[in-house]
């Protein structure tokens, strides 16, 4: 066989392969459309209309103010409330109380510094959080 016959044979095989592939794709599309047509109802179901009475306007409830311990400035309370709103959104949570953390008797002589930095604790929580 010379090179021209080999190229001709290769092109013939390539053409047959592409034709078979095209026919298979068309057959698959036809089968999927038939299956989809069988699953959809021929006539649409009757739509039941529900009459909804007009809503009576209700006064919005006044949100309860959080109980703030003496000595905590208003700017701190506003920062805490803003952070909670930014994380959880409106209406998803409420602040009930803001107070200073009591220092345990065991830590009176030691530094109040936590064992891990805030970034290390956040990384630990993120990497060990369940799916």
mmCIF file of N, CA and C in Angstrom:
data_model
loop_
_atom_site.group_PDB
_atom_site.id
_atom_site.type_symbol
_atom_site.label_atom_id
_atom_site.label_comp_id
_atom_site.label_asym_id
_atom_site.label_seq_id
_atom_site.Cartn_x
_atom_site.Cartn_y
_atom_site.Cartn_z
ATOM 1 N N UNK A 1 0.838 -1.185 0.000
ATOM 2 C CA UNK A 1 0.000 0.000 0.000
ATOM 3 C C UNK A 1 0.880 1.243 0.000
ATOM 4 N N UNK A 2 0.503 2.148 -0.828
ATOM 5 C CA UNK A 2 1.257 3.388 -0.821
ATOM 6 C C UNK A 2 0.584 4.388 0.125
ATOM 7 N N UNK A 3 1.165 5.523 0.304
ATOM 8 C CA UNK A 3 0.719 6.523 1.267
ATOM 9 C C UNK A 3 -0.664 7.056 0.910
ATOM 10 N N UNK A 4 -0.959 7.223 -0.356
ATOM 11 C CA UNK A 4 -2.263 7.746 -0.769
ATOM 12 C C UNK A 4 -3.378 6.781 -0.403
ATOM 13 N N UNK A 5 -3.156 5.489 -0.553
ATOM 14 C CA UNK A 5 -4.173 4.501 -0.178
ATOM 15 C C UNK A 5 -4.353 4.473 1.337
ATOM 16 N N UNK A 6 -3.284 4.611 2.093
ATOM 17 C CA UNK A 6 -3.393 4.616 3.553
ATOM 18 C C UNK A 6 -4.183 5.840 4.034
ATOM 19 N N UNK A 7 -3.930 6.990 3.440
ATOM 20 C CA UNK A 7 -4.674 8.196 3.812
ATOM 21 C C UNK A 7 -6.144 8.047 3.432
ATOM 22 N N UNK A 8 -6.422 7.483 2.269
ATOM 23 C CA UNK A 8 -7.802 7.263 1.847
ATOM 24 C C UNK A 8 -8.526 6.311 2.781
ATOM 25 N N UNK A 9 -7.851 5.230 3.182
ATOM 26 C CA UNK A 9 -8.449 4.271 4.119
ATOM 27 C C UNK A 9 -8.705 4.936 5.472
ATOM 28 N N UNK A 10 -7.761 5.735 5.944
ATOM 29 C CA UNK A 10 -7.925 6.419 7.229
ATOM 30 C C UNK A 10 -9.103 7.390 7.180
ATOM 31 N N UNK A 11 -9.237 8.126 6.099
ATOM 32 C CA UNK A 11 -10.356 9.056 5.964
ATOM 33 C C UNK A 11 -11.687 8.327 5.862
ATOM 34 N N UNK A 12 -11.716 7.175 5.188
ATOM 35 C CA UNK A 12 -12.935 6.376 5.089
ATOM 36 C C UNK A 12 -13.361 5.879 6.468
ATOM 37 N N UNK A 13 -12.404 5.376 7.238
ATOM 38 C CA UNK A 13 -12.713 4.885 8.594
ATOM 39 C C UNK A 13 -13.176 6.048 9.477
ATOM 40 N N UNK A 14 -12.527 7.200 9.354
ATOM 41 C CA UNK A 14 -12.928 8.372 10.123
ATOM 42 C C UNK A 14 -14.345 8.809 9.760
ATOM 43 N N UNK A 15 -14.674 8.820 8.488
ATOM 44 C CA UNK A 15 -16.018 9.203 8.043
ATOM 45 C C UNK A 15 -17.075 8.241 8.542
ATOM 46 N N UNK A 16 -16.782 6.931 8.479
ATOM 47 C CA UNK A 16 -17.743 5.933 8.977
ATOM 48 C C UNK A 16 -17.944 6.106 10.482
ATOM 49 N N UNK A 17 -16.859 6.339 11.209
ATOM 50 C CA UNK A 17 -16.965 6.538 12.662
ATOM 51 C C UNK A 17 -17.796 7.753 13.016
ATOM 52 N N UNK A 18 -17.573 8.854 12.313
ATOM 53 C CA UNK A 18 -18.356 10.062 12.576
ATOM 54 C C UNK A 18 -19.825 9.870 12.216
ATOM 55 N N UNK A 19 -20.105 9.145 11.142
ATOM 56 C CA UNK A 19 -21.492 8.885 10.752
ATOM 57 C C UNK A 19 -22.195 8.043 11.812
ATOM 58 N N UNK A 20 -21.522 7.013 12.311
ATOM 59 C CA UNK A 20 -22.109 6.168 13.361
ATOM 60 C C UNK A 20 -22.348 6.991 14.620
ATOM 61 N N UNK A 21 -21.405 7.830 14.973
ATOM 62 C CA UNK A 21 -21.552 8.672 16.154
ATOM 63 C C UNK A 21 -22.734 9.632 15.995
ATOM 64 N N UNK A 22 -22.865 10.262 14.843
ATOM 65 C CA UNK A 22 -23.958 11.188 14.588
ATOM 66 C C UNK A 22 -25.305 10.473 14.669
ATOM 67 N N UNK A 23 -25.394 9.287 14.084
ATOM 68 C CA UNK A 23 -26.644 8.513 14.127
ATOM 69 C C UNK A 23 -26.984 8.133 15.562
ATOM 70 N N UNK A 24 -25.980 7.754 16.347
ATOM 71 C CA UNK A 24 -26.223 7.388 17.747
ATOM 72 C C UNK A 24 -26.719 8.588 18.549
ATOM 73 N N UNK A 25 -26.152 9.762 18.319
ATOM 74 C CA UNK A 25 -26.589 10.962 19.039
ATOM 75 C C UNK A 25 -28.021 11.321 18.664
ATOM 76 N N UNK A 26 -28.366 11.244 17.397
ATOM 77 C CA UNK A 26 -29.732 11.539 16.963
ATOM 78 C C UNK A 26 -30.709 10.539 17.578
ATOM 79 N N UNK A 27 -30.347 9.263 17.597
ATOM 80 C CA UNK A 27 -31.215 8.245 18.204
ATOM 81 C C UNK A 27 -31.401 8.510 19.694
ATOM 82 N N UNK A 28 -30.350 8.919 20.371
ATOM 83 C CA UNK A 28 -30.443 9.223 21.797
ATOM 84 C C UNK A 28 -31.357 10.424 22.043
ATOM 85 N N UNK A 29 -31.256 11.439 21.214
ATOM 86 C CA UNK A 29 -32.124 12.613 21.352
ATOM 87 C C UNK A 29 -33.581 12.226 21.148
ATOM 88 N N UNK A 30 -33.860 11.397 20.167
ATOM 89 C CA UNK A 30 -35.234 10.957 19.903
ATOM 90 C C UNK A 30 -35.772 10.167 21.091
ATOM 91 N N UNK A 31 -34.964 9.278 21.658
ATOM 92 C CA UNK A 31 -35.420 8.474 22.801
ATOM 93 C C UNK A 31 -35.700 9.357 24.010
ATOM 94 N N UNK A 32 -34.853 10.334 24.277
ATOM 95 C CA UNK A 32 -35.063 11.212 25.428
ATOM 96 C C UNK A 32 -36.328 12.036 25.246
ATOM 97 N N UNK A 33 -36.585 12.509 24.052
ATOM 98 C CA UNK A 33 -37.808 13.282 23.805
ATOM 99 C C UNK A 33 -39.054 12.426 23.963
ATOM 100 N N UNK A 34 -39.003 11.162 23.536
ATOM 101 C CA UNK A 34 -40.156 10.270 23.715
ATOM 102 C C UNK A 34 -40.416 10.018 25.189
ATOM 103 N N UNK A 35 -39.366 9.793 25.950
ATOM 104 C CA UNK A 35 -39.537 9.545 27.385
ATOM 105 C C UNK A 35 -40.089 10.790 28.069
ATOM 106 N N UNK A 36 -39.602 11.961 27.693
ATOM 107 C CA UNK A 36 -40.091 13.204 28.288
ATOM 108 C C UNK A 36 -41.548 13.451 27.915
ATOM 109 N N UNK A 37 -41.940 13.090 26.684
ATOM 110 C CA UNK A 37 -43.324 13.284 26.255
ATOM 111 C C UNK A 37 -44.262 12.347 27.006
ATOM 112 N N UNK A 38 -43.798 11.159 27.358
ATOM 113 C CA UNK A 38 -44.638 10.219 28.099
ATOM 114 C C UNK A 38 -44.863 10.689 29.525
ATOM 115 N N UNK A 39 -43.891 11.352 30.107
ATOM 116 C CA UNK A 39 -44.008 11.767 31.500
ATOM 117 C C UNK A 39 -44.843 13.025 31.672
ATOM 118 N N UNK A 40 -44.926 13.876 30.668
ATOM 119 C CA UNK A 40 -45.740 15.081 30.789
ATOM 120 C C UNK A 40 -47.187 14.734 30.476
ATOM 121 N N UNK A 41 -48.138 15.241 31.260
ATOM 122 C CA UNK A 41 -49.543 14.927 31.007
ATOM 123 C C UNK A 41 -50.020 15.575 29.706
ATOM 124 N N UNK A 42 -50.947 14.894 29.051
ATOM 125 C CA UNK A 42 -51.472 15.395 27.779
ATOM 126 C C UNK A 42 -52.302 16.652 28.003
ATOM 127 N N UNK A 43 -53.121 16.654 29.073
ATOM 128 C CA UNK A 43 -53.940 17.814 29.385
ATOM 129 C C UNK A 43 -53.443 18.406 30.702
ATOM 130 N N UNK A 44 -53.358 19.691 30.760
ATOM 131 C CA UNK A 44 -52.907 20.292 32.020
ATOM 132 C C UNK A 44 -53.952 20.068 33.110
ATOM 133 N N UNK A 45 -53.457 19.920 34.321
ATOM 134 C CA UNK A 45 -54.364 19.715 35.442
ATOM 135 C C UNK A 45 -55.164 20.988 35.695
ATOM 136 N N UNK A 46 -56.352 20.810 36.271
ATOM 137 C CA UNK A 46 -57.187 21.961 36.570
ATOM 138 C C UNK A 46 -56.527 22.787 37.668
ATOM 139 N N UNK A 47 -56.591 24.070 37.488
ATOM 140 C CA UNK A 47 -56.013 24.975 38.465
ATOM 141 C C UNK A 47 -57.107 25.369 39.440
ATOM 142 N N UNK A 48 -56.879 25.104 40.710
ATOM 143 C CA UNK A 48 -57.841 25.469 41.740
ATOM 144 C C UNK A 48 -57.507 26.874 42.222
ATOM 145 N N UNK A 49 -58.485 27.727 42.166
ATOM 146 C CA UNK A 49 -58.262 29.090 42.627
ATOM 147 C C UNK A 49 -58.657 29.187 44.086
ATOM 148 N N UNK A 50 -57.780 29.767 44.838
ATOM 149 C CA UNK A 50 -58.020 29.936 46.266
ATOM 150 C C UNK A 50 -58.247 31.418 46.527
ATOM 151 N N UNK A 51 -59.345 31.703 47.195
ATOM 152 C CA UNK A 51 -59.659 33.081 47.525
ATOM 153 C C UNK A 51 -58.998 33.393 48.859
ATOM 154 N N UNK A 52 -58.136 34.378 48.843
ATOM 155 C CA UNK A 52 -57.419 34.764 50.052
ATOM 156 C C UNK A 52 -58.036 36.048 50.580
ATOM 157 N N UNK A 53 -58.484 36.036 51.838
ATOM 158 C CA UNK A 53 -59.041 37.269 52.387
ATOM 159 C C UNK A 53 -57.936 38.315 52.543
ATOM 160 N N UNK A 54 -58.349 39.576 52.479
ATOM 161 C CA UNK A 54 -57.358 40.638 52.603
ATOM 162 C C UNK A 54 -56.776 40.640 54.006
ATOM 163 N N UNK A 55 -55.500 40.880 54.056
ATOM 164 C CA UNK A 55 -54.808 40.877 55.341
ATOM 165 C C UNK A 55 -55.138 42.144 56.120
ATOM 166 N N UNK A 56 -55.317 41.966 57.405
ATOM 167 C CA UNK A 56 -55.576 43.090 58.287
ATOM 168 C C UNK A 56 -54.223 43.653 58.716
ATOM 169 N N UNK A 57 -54.004 44.941 58.575
ATOM 170 C CA UNK A 57 -52.707 45.481 58.970
ATOM 171 C C UNK A 57 -52.471 45.309 60.469
ATOM 172 N N UNK A 58 -51.285 44.875 60.796
ATOM 173 C CA UNK A 58 -50.913 44.642 62.188
ATOM 174 C C UNK A 58 -49.754 45.569 62.515
ATOM 175 N N UNK A 59 -49.789 46.138 63.704
ATOM 176 C CA UNK A 59 -48.689 46.999 64.101
ATOM 177 C C UNK A 59 -47.444 46.157 64.320
ATOM 178 N N UNK A 60 -46.334 46.666 63.864
ATOM 179 C CA UNK A 60 -45.073 45.952 64.025
ATOM 180 C C UNK A 60 -44.689 45.936 65.497
ATOM 181 N N UNK A 61 -44.185 44.795 65.931
ATOM 182 C CA UNK A 61 -43.770 44.662 67.316
ATOM 183 C C UNK A 61 -42.491 45.462 67.539
ATOM 184 N N UNK A 62 -42.431 46.119 68.657
ATOM 185 C CA UNK A 62 -41.236 46.892 68.997
ATOM 186 C C UNK A 62 -40.178 45.908 69.479
ATOM 187 N N UNK A 63 -38.996 45.915 68.851
ATOM 188 C CA UNK A 63 -37.977 44.961 69.280
ATOM 189 C C UNK A 63 -37.522 45.258 70.702
ATOM 190 N N UNK A 64 -37.322 44.206 71.458
ATOM 191 C CA UNK A 64 -36.893 44.351 72.840
ATOM 192 C C UNK A 64 -35.447 44.822 72.874
ATOM 193 N N UNK A 65 -35.177 45.773 73.731
ATOM 194 C CA UNK A 65 -33.818 46.279 73.871
ATOM 195 C C UNK A 65 -33.008 45.292 74.707
ATOM 196 N N UNK A 66 -31.766 45.034 74.323
ATOM 197 C CA UNK A 66 -30.968 44.087 75.090
ATOM 198 C C UNK A 66 -30.615 44.648 76.463
ATOM 199 N N UNK A 67 -30.529 43.759 77.442
ATOM 200 C CA UNK A 67 -30.121 44.158 78.780
ATOM 201 C C UNK A 67 -28.616 44.372 78.762
ATOM 202 N N UNK A 68 -28.204 45.602 79.045
ATOM 203 C CA UNK A 68 -26.786 45.955 78.980
ATOM 204 C C UNK A 68 -26.282 46.186 80.390
ATOM 205 N N UNK A 69 -25.166 45.565 80.712
ATOM 206 C CA UNK A 69 -24.560 45.709 82.031
ATOM 207 C C UNK A 69 -23.974 47.113 82.179
ATOM 208 N N UNK A 70 -23.963 47.620 83.391
ATOM 209 C CA UNK A 70 -23.405 48.945 83.657
ATOM 210 C C UNK A 70 -21.938 48.985 83.249
ATOM 211 N N UNK A 71 -21.519 50.096 82.687
ATOM 212 C CA UNK A 71 -20.117 50.281 82.348
ATOM 213 C C UNK A 71 -19.767 49.902 80.919
ATOM 214 N N UNK A 72 -20.714 49.375 80.145
ATOM 215 C CA UNK A 72 -20.445 49.036 78.743
ATOM 216 C C UNK A 72 -20.930 50.205 77.899
ATOM 217 N N UNK A 73 -20.021 50.849 77.153
ATOM 218 C CA UNK A 73 -20.420 52.023 76.372
ATOM 219 C C UNK A 73 -21.407 51.680 75.259
ATOM 220 N N UNK A 74 -22.168 52.674 74.847
ATOM 221 C CA UNK A 74 -23.153 52.485 73.781
ATOM 222 C C UNK A 74 -22.517 52.122 72.456
ATOM 223 N N UNK A 75 -21.298 52.600 72.201
ATOM 224 C CA UNK A 75 -20.608 52.268 70.950
ATOM 225 C C UNK A 75 -20.298 50.777 70.879
ATOM 226 N N UNK A 76 -19.969 50.177 72.023
ATOM 227 C CA UNK A 76 -19.692 48.737 72.055
ATOM 228 C C UNK A 76 -20.973 47.962 71.786
ATOM 229 N N UNK A 77 -22.076 48.395 72.384
ATOM 230 C CA UNK A 77 -23.363 47.737 72.153
ATOM 231 C C UNK A 77 -23.747 47.850 70.682
ATOM 232 N N UNK A 78 -23.535 49.024 70.082
ATOM 233 C CA UNK A 78 -23.859 49.210 68.666
ATOM 234 C C UNK A 78 -22.976 48.338 67.781
ATOM 235 N N UNK A 79 -21.700 48.205 68.129
ATOM 236 C CA UNK A 79 -20.792 47.367 67.338
ATOM 237 C C UNK A 79 -21.199 45.903 67.421
ATOM 238 N N UNK A 80 -21.572 45.450 68.611
ATOM 239 C CA UNK A 80 -22.002 44.056 68.771
ATOM 240 C C UNK A 80 -23.287 43.814 67.991
ATOM 241 N N UNK A 81 -24.249 44.729 68.109
ATOM 242 C CA UNK A 81 -25.517 44.569 67.385
ATOM 243 C C UNK A 81 -25.290 44.594 65.877
ATOM 244 N N UNK A 82 -24.408 45.470 65.404
ATOM 245 C CA UNK A 82 -24.108 45.532 63.972
ATOM 246 C C UNK A 82 -23.440 44.265 63.470
ATOM 247 N N UNK A 83 -22.542 43.707 64.273
ATOM 248 C CA UNK A 83 -21.870 42.466 63.871
ATOM 249 C C UNK A 83 -22.857 41.308 63.815
ATOM 250 N N UNK A 84 -23.754 41.231 64.790
ATOM 251 C CA UNK A 84 -24.756 40.158 64.781
ATOM 252 C C UNK A 84 -25.667 40.305 63.574
ATOM 253 N N UNK A 85 -26.078 41.533 63.271
ATOM 254 C CA UNK A 85 -26.937 41.750 62.104
ATOM 255 C C UNK A 85 -26.214 41.398 60.812
ATOM 256 N N UNK A 86 -24.921 41.742 60.708
ATOM 257 C CA UNK A 86 -24.154 41.462 59.487
ATOM 258 C C UNK A 86 -23.988 39.966 59.264
ATOM 259 N N UNK A 87 -23.833 39.208 60.337
ATOM 260 C CA UNK A 87 -23.616 37.767 60.197
ATOM 261 C C UNK A 87 -24.930 37.028 59.981
ATOM 262 N N UNK A 88 -25.951 37.343 60.768
ATOM 263 C CA UNK A 88 -27.180 36.555 60.747
ATOM 264 C C UNK A 88 -28.328 37.196 59.981
ATOM 265 N N UNK A 89 -28.283 38.476 59.698
ATOM 266 C CA UNK A 89 -29.349 39.118 58.950
ATOM 267 C C UNK A 89 -30.464 39.606 59.851
ATOM 268 N N UNK A 90 -31.381 40.344 59.249
ATOM 269 C CA UNK A 90 -32.480 40.938 60.005
ATOM 270 C C UNK A 90 -33.499 39.884 60.395
ATOM 271 N N UNK A 91 -33.926 39.891 61.632
ATOM 272 C CA UNK A 91 -34.975 39.006 62.098
ATOM 273 C C UNK A 91 -34.534 37.582 62.373
ATOM 274 N N UNK A 92 -33.298 37.231 62.050
ATOM 275 C CA UNK A 92 -32.850 35.857 62.254
ATOM 276 C C UNK A 92 -32.381 35.626 63.680
ATOM 277 N N UNK A 93 -32.047 36.689 64.389
ATOM 278 C CA UNK A 93 -31.548 36.523 65.749
ATOM 279 C C UNK A 93 -31.871 37.775 66.543
ATOM 280 N N UNK A 94 -31.736 37.655 67.843
ATOM 281 C CA UNK A 94 -31.942 38.816 68.698
ATOM 282 C C UNK A 94 -30.925 38.774 69.826
ATOM 283 N N UNK A 95 -30.510 39.934 70.268
ATOM 284 C CA UNK A 95 -29.563 40.043 71.380
ATOM 285 C C UNK A 95 -30.386 40.213 72.643
ATOM 286 N N UNK A 96 -30.198 39.326 73.593
ATOM 287 C CA UNK A 96 -30.968 39.384 74.833
ATOM 288 C C UNK A 96 -30.205 40.100 75.942
ATOM 289 N N UNK A 97 -28.878 39.902 75.962
ATOM 290 C CA UNK A 97 -28.106 40.460 77.062
ATOM 291 C C UNK A 97 -26.671 40.695 76.608
ATOM 292 N N UNK A 98 -26.096 41.782 77.068
ATOM 293 C CA UNK A 98 -24.680 42.065 76.845
ATOM 294 C C UNK A 98 -24.074 42.328 78.213
ATOM 295 N N UNK A 99 -23.087 41.515 78.592
ATOM 296 C CA UNK A 99 -22.453 41.678 79.904
ATOM 297 C C UNK A 99 -20.978 41.349 79.785
ATOM 298 N N UNK A 100 -20.221 41.835 80.744
ATOM 299 C CA UNK A 100 -18.799 41.529 80.775
ATOM 300 C C UNK A 100 -18.602 40.118 81.306
ATOM 301 N N UNK A 101 -17.574 39.452 80.792
ATOM 302 C CA UNK A 101 -17.281 38.099 81.242
ATOM 303 C C UNK A 101 -16.572 38.166 82.584
ATOM 304 N N UNK A 102 -17.023 37.332 83.504
ATOM 305 C CA UNK A 102 -16.401 37.270 84.820
ATOM 306 C C UNK A 102 -15.045 36.594 84.696
ATOM 307 N N UNK A 103 -14.050 37.087 85.396
ATOM 308 C CA UNK A 103 -12.735 36.468 85.382
ATOM 309 C C UNK A 103 -12.738 35.338 86.404
ATOM 310 N N UNK A 104 -12.478 34.098 85.979
ATOM 311 C CA UNK A 104 -12.461 32.987 86.933
ATOM 312 C C UNK A 104 -11.369 33.186 87.979
ATOM 313 N N UNK A 105 -11.604 32.643 89.168
ATOM 314 C CA UNK A 105 -10.650 32.792 90.265
ATOM 315 C C UNK A 105 -9.308 32.160 89.932
ATOM 316 N N UNK A 106 -9.307 31.112 89.110
ATOM 317 C CA UNK A 106 -8.063 30.434 88.761
ATOM 318 C C UNK A 106 -7.191 31.298 87.862
ATOM 319 N N UNK A 107 -7.775 32.256 87.154
ATOM 320 C CA UNK A 107 -7.013 33.076 86.222
ATOM 321 C C UNK A 107 -6.613 34.427 86.812
ATOM 322 N N UNK A 108 -6.888 34.652 88.079
ATOM 323 C CA UNK A 108 -6.605 35.962 88.656
ATOM 324 C C UNK A 108 -5.118 36.267 88.602
ATOM 325 N N UNK A 109 -4.271 35.299 88.922
ATOM 326 C CA UNK A 109 -2.834 35.527 88.927
ATOM 327 C C UNK A 109 -2.210 35.436 87.549
ATOM 328 N N UNK A 110 -2.875 34.765 86.604
ATOM 329 C CA UNK A 110 -2.307 34.562 85.266
ATOM 330 C C UNK A 110 -2.796 35.626 84.305
ATOM 331 N N UNK A 111 -2.220 35.596 83.132
ATOM 332 C CA UNK A 111 -2.650 36.497 82.071
ATOM 333 C C UNK A 111 -4.010 36.045 81.548
ATOM 334 N N UNK A 112 -4.838 36.988 81.158
ATOM 335 C CA UNK A 112 -6.159 36.653 80.630
ATOM 336 C C UNK A 112 -6.091 36.294 79.158
ATOM 337 N N UNK A 113 -4.881 36.179 78.606
ATOM 338 C CA UNK A 113 -4.689 35.863 77.187
ATOM 339 C C UNK A 113 -5.096 34.420 76.912
ATOM 340 N N UNK A 114 -5.878 34.168 75.852
ATOM 341 C CA UNK A 114 -6.267 32.786 75.537
ATOM 342 C C UNK A 114 -5.068 31.966 75.064
ATOM 343 N N UNK A 115 -5.219 30.646 75.086
ATOM 344 C CA UNK A 115 -4.137 29.746 74.695
ATOM 345 C C UNK A 115 -3.803 29.892 73.213
ATOM 346 N N UNK A 116 -4.793 30.164 72.358
ATOM 347 C CA UNK A 116 -4.584 30.334 70.915
ATOM 348 C C UNK A 116 -4.971 31.744 70.518
ATOM 349 N N UNK A 117 -4.372 32.207 69.445
ATOM 350 C CA UNK A 117 -4.780 33.507 68.922
ATOM 351 C C UNK A 117 -6.160 33.357 68.276
ATOM 352 N N UNK A 118 -6.787 34.469 68.015
ATOM 353 C CA UNK A 118 -8.117 34.423 67.399
ATOM 354 C C UNK A 118 -8.051 33.774 66.025
ATOM 355 N N UNK A 119 -6.982 34.043 65.268
ATOM 356 C CA UNK A 119 -6.842 33.460 63.934
ATOM 357 C C UNK A 119 -6.615 31.955 64.019
ATOM 358 N N UNK A 120 -5.833 31.514 64.991
ATOM 359 C CA UNK A 120 -5.594 30.079 65.144
ATOM 360 C C UNK A 120 -6.874 29.361 65.553
ATOM 361 N N UNK A 121 -7.637 29.975 66.457
ATOM 362 C CA UNK A 121 -8.900 29.363 66.873
ATOM 363 C C UNK A 121 -9.885 29.305 65.711
ATOM 364 N N UNK A 122 -9.930 30.369 64.896
ATOM 365 C CA UNK A 122 -10.827 30.374 63.733
ATOM 366 C C UNK A 122 -10.415 29.310 62.726
ATOM 367 N N UNK A 123 -9.115 29.155 62.505
ATOM 368 C CA UNK A 123 -8.634 28.112 61.592
ATOM 369 C C UNK A 123 -8.956 26.728 62.099
ATOM 370 N N UNK A 124 -8.810 26.525 63.406
ATOM 371 C CA UNK A 124 -9.134 25.229 63.995
ATOM 372 C C UNK A 124 -10.618 24.923 63.849
ATOM 373 N N UNK A 125 -11.466 25.905 64.115
ATOM 374 C CA UNK A 125 -12.907 25.689 63.970
ATOM 375 C C UNK A 125 -13.285 25.408 62.523
ATOM 376 N N UNK A 126 -12.680 26.136 61.592
ATOM 377 C CA UNK A 126 -13.009 25.963 60.173
ATOM 378 C C UNK A 126 -12.578 24.594 59.660
ATOM 379 N N UNK A 127 -11.414 24.136 60.093
ATOM 380 C CA UNK A 127 -10.902 22.867 59.562
ATOM 381 C C UNK A 127 -11.512 21.651 60.243
ATOM 382 N N UNK A 128 -12.122 21.823 61.398
ATOM 383 C CA UNK A 128 -12.725 20.677 62.088
ATOM 384 C C UNK A 128 -14.239 20.726 62.093
ATOM 385 N N UNK A 129 -14.827 21.667 61.375
ATOM 386 C CA UNK A 129 -16.286 21.779 61.323
ATOM 387 C C UNK A 129 -16.864 20.601 60.542
ATOM 388 N N UNK A 130 -17.945 19.980 61.030
ATOM 389 C CA UNK A 130 -18.531 18.857 60.282
ATOM 390 C C UNK A 130 -19.167 19.330 58.984
ATOM 391 N N UNK A 131 -19.328 18.415 58.067
ATOM 392 C CA UNK A 131 -19.897 18.747 56.765
ATOM 393 C C UNK A 131 -21.322 19.038 56.961
#
